[in-house]
mmCIF file of C-alpha atoms and ligand atoms in Angstrom:
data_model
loop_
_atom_site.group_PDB
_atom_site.id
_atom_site.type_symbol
_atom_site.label_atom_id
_atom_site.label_comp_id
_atom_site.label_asym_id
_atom_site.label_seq_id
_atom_site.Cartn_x
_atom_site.Cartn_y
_atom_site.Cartn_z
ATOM 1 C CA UNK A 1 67.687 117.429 87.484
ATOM 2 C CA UNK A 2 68.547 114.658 89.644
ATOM 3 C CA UNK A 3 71.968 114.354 91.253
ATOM 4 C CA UNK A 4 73.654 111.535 92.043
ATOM 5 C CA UNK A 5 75.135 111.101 95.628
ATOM 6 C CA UNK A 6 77.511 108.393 96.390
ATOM 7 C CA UNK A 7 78.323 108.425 99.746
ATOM 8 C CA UNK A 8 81.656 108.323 100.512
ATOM 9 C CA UNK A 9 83.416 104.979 101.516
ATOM 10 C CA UNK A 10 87.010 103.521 102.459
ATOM 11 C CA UNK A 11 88.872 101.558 99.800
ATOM 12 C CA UNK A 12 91.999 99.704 100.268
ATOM 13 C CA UNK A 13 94.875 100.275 97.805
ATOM 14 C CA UNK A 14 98.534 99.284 97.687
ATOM 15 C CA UNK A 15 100.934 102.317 98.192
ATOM 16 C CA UNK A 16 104.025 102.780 96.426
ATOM 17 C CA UNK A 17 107.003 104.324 97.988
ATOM 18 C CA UNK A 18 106.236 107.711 96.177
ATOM 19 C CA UNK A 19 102.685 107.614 97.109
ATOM 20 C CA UNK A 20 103.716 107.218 101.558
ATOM 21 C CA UNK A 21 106.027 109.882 100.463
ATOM 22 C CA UNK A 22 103.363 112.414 99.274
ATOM 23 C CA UNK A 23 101.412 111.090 102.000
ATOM 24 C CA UNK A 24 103.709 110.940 104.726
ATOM 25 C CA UNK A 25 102.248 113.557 107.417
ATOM 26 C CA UNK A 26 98.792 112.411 106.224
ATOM 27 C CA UNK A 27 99.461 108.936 107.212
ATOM 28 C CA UNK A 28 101.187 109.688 110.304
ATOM 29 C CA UNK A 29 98.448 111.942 111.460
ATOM 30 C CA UNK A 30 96.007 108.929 111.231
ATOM 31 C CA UNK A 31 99.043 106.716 113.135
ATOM 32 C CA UNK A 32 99.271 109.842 116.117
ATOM 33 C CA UNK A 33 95.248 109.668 116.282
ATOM 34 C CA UNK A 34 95.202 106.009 116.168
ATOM 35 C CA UNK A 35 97.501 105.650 118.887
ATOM 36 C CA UNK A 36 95.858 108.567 121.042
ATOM 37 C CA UNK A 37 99.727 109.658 121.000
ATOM 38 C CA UNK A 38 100.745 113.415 121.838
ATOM 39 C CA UNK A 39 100.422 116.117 118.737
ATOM 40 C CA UNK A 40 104.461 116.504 117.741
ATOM 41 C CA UNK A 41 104.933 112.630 117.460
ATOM 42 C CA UNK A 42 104.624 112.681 113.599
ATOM 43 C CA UNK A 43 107.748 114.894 113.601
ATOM 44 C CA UNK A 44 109.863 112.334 115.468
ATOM 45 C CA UNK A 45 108.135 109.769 112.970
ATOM 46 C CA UNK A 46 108.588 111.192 109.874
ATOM 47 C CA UNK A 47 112.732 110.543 109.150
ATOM 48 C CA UNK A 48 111.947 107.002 110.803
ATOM 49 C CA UNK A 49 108.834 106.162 108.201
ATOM 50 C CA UNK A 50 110.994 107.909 105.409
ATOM 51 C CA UNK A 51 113.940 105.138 106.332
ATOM 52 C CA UNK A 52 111.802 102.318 106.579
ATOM 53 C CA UNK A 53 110.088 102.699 102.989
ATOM 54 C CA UNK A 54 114.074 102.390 101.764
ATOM 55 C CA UNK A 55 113.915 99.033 103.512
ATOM 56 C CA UNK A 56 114.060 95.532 101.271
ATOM 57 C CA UNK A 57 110.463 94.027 100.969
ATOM 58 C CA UNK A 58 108.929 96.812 101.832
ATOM 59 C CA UNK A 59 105.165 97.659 101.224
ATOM 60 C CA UNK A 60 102.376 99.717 102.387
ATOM 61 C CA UNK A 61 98.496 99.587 101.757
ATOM 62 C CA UNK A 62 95.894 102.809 102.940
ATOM 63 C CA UNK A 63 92.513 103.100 102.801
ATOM 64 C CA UNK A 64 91.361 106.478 100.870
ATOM 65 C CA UNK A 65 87.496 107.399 100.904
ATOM 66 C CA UNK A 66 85.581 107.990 97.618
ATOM 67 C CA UNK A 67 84.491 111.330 96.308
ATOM 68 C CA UNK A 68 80.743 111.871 95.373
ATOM 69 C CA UNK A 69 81.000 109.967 92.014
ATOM 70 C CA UNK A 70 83.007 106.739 93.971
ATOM 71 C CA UNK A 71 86.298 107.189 92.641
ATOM 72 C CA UNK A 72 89.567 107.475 94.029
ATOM 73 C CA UNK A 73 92.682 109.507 93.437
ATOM 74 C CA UNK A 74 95.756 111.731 94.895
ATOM 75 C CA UNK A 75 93.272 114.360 96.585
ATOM 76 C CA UNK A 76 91.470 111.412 98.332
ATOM 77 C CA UNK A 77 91.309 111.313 102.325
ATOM 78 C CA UNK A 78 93.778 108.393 103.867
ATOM 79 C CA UNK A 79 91.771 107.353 106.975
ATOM 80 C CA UNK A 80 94.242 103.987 107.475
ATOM 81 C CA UNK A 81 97.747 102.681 106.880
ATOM 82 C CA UNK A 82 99.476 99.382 107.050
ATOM 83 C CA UNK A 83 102.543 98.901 106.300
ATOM 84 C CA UNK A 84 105.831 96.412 106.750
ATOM 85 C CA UNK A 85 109.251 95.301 105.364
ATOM 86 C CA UNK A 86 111.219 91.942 105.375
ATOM 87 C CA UNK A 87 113.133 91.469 108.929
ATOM 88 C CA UNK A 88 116.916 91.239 109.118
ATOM 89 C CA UNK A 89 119.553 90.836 111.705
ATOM 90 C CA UNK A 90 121.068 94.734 110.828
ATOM 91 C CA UNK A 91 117.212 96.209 112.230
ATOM 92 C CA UNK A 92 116.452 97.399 115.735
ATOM 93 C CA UNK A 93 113.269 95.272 115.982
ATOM 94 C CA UNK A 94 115.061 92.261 115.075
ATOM 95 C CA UNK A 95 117.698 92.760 117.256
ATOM 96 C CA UNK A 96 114.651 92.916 120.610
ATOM 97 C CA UNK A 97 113.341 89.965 119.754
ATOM 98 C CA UNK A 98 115.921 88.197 119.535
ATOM 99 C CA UNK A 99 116.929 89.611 122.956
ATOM 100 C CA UNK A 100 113.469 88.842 124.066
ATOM 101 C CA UNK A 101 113.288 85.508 122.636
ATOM 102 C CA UNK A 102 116.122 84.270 124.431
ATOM 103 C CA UNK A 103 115.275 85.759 127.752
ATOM 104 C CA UNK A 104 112.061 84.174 126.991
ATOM 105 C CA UNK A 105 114.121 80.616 127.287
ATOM 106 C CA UNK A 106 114.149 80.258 123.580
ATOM 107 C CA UNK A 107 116.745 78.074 122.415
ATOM 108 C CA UNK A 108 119.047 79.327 119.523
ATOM 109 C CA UNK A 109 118.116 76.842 116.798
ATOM 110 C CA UNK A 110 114.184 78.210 117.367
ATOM 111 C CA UNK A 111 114.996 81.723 117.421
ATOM 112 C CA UNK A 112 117.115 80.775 114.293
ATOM 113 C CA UNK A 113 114.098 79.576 112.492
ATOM 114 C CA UNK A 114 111.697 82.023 113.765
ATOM 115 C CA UNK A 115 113.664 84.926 112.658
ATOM 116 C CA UNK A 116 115.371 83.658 109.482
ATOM 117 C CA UNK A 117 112.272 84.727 107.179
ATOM 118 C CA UNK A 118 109.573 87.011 108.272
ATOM 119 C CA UNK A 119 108.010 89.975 106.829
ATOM 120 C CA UNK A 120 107.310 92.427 109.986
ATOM 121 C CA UNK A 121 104.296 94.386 109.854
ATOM 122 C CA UNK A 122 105.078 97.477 111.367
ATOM 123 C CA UNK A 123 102.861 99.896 111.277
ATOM 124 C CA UNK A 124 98.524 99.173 110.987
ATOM 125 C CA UNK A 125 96.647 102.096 112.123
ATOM 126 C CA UNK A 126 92.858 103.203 111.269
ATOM 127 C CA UNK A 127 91.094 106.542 111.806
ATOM 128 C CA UNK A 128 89.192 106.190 115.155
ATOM 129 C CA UNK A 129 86.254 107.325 112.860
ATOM 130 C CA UNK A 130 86.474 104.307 110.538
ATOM 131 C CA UNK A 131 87.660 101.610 112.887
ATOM 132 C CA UNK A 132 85.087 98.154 113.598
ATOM 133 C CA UNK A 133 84.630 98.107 109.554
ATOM 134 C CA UNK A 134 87.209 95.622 108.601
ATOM 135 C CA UNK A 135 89.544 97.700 107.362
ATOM 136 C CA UNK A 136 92.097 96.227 109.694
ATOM 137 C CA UNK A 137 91.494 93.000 108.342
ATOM 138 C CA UNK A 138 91.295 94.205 105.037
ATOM 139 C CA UNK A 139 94.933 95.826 104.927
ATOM 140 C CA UNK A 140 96.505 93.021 106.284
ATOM 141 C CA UNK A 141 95.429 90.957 104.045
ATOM 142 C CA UNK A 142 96.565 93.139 101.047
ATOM 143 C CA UNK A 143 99.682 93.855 102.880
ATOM 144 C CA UNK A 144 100.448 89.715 102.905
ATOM 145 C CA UNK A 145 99.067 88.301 99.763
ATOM 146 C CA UNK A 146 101.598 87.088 97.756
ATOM 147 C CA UNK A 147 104.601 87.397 100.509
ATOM 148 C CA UNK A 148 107.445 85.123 100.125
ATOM 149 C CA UNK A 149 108.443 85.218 103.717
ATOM 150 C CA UNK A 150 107.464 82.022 105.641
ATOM 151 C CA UNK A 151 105.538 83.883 108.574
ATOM 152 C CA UNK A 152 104.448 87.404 109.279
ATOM 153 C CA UNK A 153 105.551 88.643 112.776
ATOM 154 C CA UNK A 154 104.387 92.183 114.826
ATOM 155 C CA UNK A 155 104.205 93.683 118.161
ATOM 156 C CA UNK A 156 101.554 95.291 120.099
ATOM 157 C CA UNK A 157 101.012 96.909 123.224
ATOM 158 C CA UNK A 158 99.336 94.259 125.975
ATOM 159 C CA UNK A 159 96.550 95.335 127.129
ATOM 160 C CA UNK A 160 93.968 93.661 130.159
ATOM 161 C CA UNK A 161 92.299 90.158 128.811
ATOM 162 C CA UNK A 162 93.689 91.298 125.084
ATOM 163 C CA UNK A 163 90.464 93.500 125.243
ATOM 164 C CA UNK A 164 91.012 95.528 122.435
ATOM 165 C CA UNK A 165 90.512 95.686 118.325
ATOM 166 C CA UNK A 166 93.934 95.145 117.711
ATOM 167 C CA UNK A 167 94.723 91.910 120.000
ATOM 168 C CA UNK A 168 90.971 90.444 118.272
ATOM 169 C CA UNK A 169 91.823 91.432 114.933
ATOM 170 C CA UNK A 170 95.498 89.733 115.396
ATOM 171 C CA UNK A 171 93.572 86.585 116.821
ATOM 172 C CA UNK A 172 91.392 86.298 114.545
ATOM 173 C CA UNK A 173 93.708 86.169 111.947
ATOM 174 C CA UNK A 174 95.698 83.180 113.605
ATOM 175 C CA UNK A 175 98.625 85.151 115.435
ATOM 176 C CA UNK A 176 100.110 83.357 117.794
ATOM 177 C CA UNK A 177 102.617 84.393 120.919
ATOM 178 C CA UNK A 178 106.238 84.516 120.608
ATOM 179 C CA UNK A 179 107.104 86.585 123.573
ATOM 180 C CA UNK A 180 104.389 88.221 126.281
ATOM 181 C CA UNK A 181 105.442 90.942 128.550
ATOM 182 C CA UNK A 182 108.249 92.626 126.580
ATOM 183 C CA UNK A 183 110.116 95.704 127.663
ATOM 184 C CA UNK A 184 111.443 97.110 124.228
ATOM 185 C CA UNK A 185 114.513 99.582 124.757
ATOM 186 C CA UNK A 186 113.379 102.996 125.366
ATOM 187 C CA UNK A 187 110.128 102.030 126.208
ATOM 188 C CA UNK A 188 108.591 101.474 129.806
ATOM 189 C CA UNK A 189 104.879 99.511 128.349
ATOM 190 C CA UNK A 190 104.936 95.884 128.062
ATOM 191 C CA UNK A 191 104.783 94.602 124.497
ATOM 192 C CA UNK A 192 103.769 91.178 122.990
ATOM 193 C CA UNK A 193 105.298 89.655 120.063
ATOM 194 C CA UNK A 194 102.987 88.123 117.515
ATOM 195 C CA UNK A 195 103.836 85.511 114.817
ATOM 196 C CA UNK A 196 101.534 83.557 112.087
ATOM 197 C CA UNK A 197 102.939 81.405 109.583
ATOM 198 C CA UNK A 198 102.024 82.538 105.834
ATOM 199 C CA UNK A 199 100.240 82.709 103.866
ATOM 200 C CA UNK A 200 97.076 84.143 105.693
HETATM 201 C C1 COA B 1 93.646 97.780 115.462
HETATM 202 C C2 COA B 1 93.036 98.368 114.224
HETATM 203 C C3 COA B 1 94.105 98.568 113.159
HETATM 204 C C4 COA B 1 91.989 97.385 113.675
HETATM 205 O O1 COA B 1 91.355 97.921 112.536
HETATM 206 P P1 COA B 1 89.754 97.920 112.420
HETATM 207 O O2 COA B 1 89.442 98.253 111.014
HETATM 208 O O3 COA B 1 89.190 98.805 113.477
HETATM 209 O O4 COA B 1 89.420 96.429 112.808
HETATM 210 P P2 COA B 1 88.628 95.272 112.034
HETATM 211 O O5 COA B 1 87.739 95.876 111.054
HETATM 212 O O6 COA B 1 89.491 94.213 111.523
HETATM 213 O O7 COA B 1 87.817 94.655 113.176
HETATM 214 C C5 COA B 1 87.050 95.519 113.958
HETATM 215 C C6 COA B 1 85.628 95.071 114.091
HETATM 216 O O8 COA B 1 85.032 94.591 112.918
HETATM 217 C C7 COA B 1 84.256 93.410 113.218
HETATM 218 N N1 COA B 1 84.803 92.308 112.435
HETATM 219 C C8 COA B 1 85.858 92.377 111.606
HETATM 220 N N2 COA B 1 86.062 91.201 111.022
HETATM 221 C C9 COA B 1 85.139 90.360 111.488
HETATM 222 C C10 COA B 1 84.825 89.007 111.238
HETATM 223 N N3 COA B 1 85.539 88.269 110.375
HETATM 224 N N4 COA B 1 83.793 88.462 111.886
HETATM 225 C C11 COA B 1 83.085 89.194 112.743
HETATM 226 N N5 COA B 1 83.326 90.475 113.021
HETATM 227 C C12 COA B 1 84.345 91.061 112.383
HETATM 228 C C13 COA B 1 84.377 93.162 114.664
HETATM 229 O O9 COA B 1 83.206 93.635 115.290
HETATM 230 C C14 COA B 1 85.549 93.980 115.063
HETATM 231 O O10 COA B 1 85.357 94.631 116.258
HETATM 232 P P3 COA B 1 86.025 94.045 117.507
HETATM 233 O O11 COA B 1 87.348 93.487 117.046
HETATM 234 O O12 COA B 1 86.162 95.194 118.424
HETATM 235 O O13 COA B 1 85.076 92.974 117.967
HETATM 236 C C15 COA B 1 92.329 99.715 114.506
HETATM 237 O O14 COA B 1 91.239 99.483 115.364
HETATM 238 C C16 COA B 1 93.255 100.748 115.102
HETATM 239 O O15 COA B 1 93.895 101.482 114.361
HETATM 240 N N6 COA B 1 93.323 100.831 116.435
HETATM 241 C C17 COA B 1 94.133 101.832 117.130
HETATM 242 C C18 COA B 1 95.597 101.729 116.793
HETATM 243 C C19 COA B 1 96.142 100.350 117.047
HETATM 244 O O16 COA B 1 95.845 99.723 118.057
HETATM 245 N N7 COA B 1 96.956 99.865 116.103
HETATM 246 C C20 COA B 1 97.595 98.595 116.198
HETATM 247 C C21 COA B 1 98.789 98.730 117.085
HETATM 248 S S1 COA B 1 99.754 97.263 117.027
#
């Protein structure tokens, strides 16, 4: 008898609220690894994640690895999450940048129009072990088809000559700076603040 083996491989779904809900410690065990962050962070996570899925706009995309016969289903692996909601005054983030836009010398009419419409992507993580296949790329562009916000905007850590996956793969896709060197409340690392104009 011959068996057929289909090796397993990442595919790239949408993810409804329920699904990050059944998901949740999965996903932010990918997010903790990810990040290289301390074992324990998913707790302090969890009620924030939970909140944000409530948020207007929101949406998430994962990639879950095929079983033997290439299908997908509840009991597949998540090895990467994206996911993002529309921005508003009321939200912390918001609120930063806008702080950070105008120390950046900003006017108020630009940081008007920047921050009037955006979708912000929050969260886009990959399993160290299936990072440099395009999965990155792939999320976000599941996680923006289709948006109605005029421009996607993000943050990431800076790192040395943007010498890293995330500052290429945010490049690459055409984001652009809005502030460099930002000190978020609560948190000593310096931050940049991406924007791109949609769609992709
Ligand atoms: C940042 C992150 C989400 C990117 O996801 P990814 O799936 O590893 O990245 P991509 O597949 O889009 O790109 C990775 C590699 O694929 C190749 N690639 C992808 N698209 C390509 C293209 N269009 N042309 C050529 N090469 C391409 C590149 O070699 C690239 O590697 P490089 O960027 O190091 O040169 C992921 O690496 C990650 O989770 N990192 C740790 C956590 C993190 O930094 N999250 C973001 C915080 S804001």
């Amino acid at each position: 008898m011959v068996v057929e083996f289909t090796p397993a491989r990442p595919v790239v779904v949408e993810l409804s609220a329920q699904d990050l809900r059944n998901r949740l410690y999965e996903a932010l065990d990918v997010y903790v690894t990810a990040m290289g962050y301390p074992r324990g962070t998913e707790h302090h996570r969890a009620p924030m994640w939970s909140e944000h899925i409530t948020r207007p706009g929101w949406r998430a995309v994962g990639a879950l690895l095929t079983d033997t016969s290439g299908s997908i289903g509840p009991d597949s692996p998540l090895v990467a999450i994206a996911y993002g909601y529309r921005g508003a005054p009321q939200q912390w983030w918001h609120a930063q940048v806008h702080a950070g836009m105008r120390k950046a010398g900003w006017s108020d009419a630009e940081i008007r129009d920047l921050l009037t419409d955006y979708f912000e992507v929050t969260e886009v993580h990959v399993h160290p072990d299936a990072q440099g296949h395009r999965l990155g790329q792939t999320m976000l562009d599941k996680l923006l088809d289709g948006r109605t916000e005029r421009r996607a905007l993000l943050s990431t850590p800076e790192v040395a000559d943007e010498d890293n996956r995330a500052w290429r793969l945010y490049r690459r896709l055409g984001f652009t700076d809005v502030v460099r060197d930002f000190t978020f409340a609560g948190d000593s690392r310096p931050f940049a603040v991406l924007s791109r104009d949609l769609p992709l």
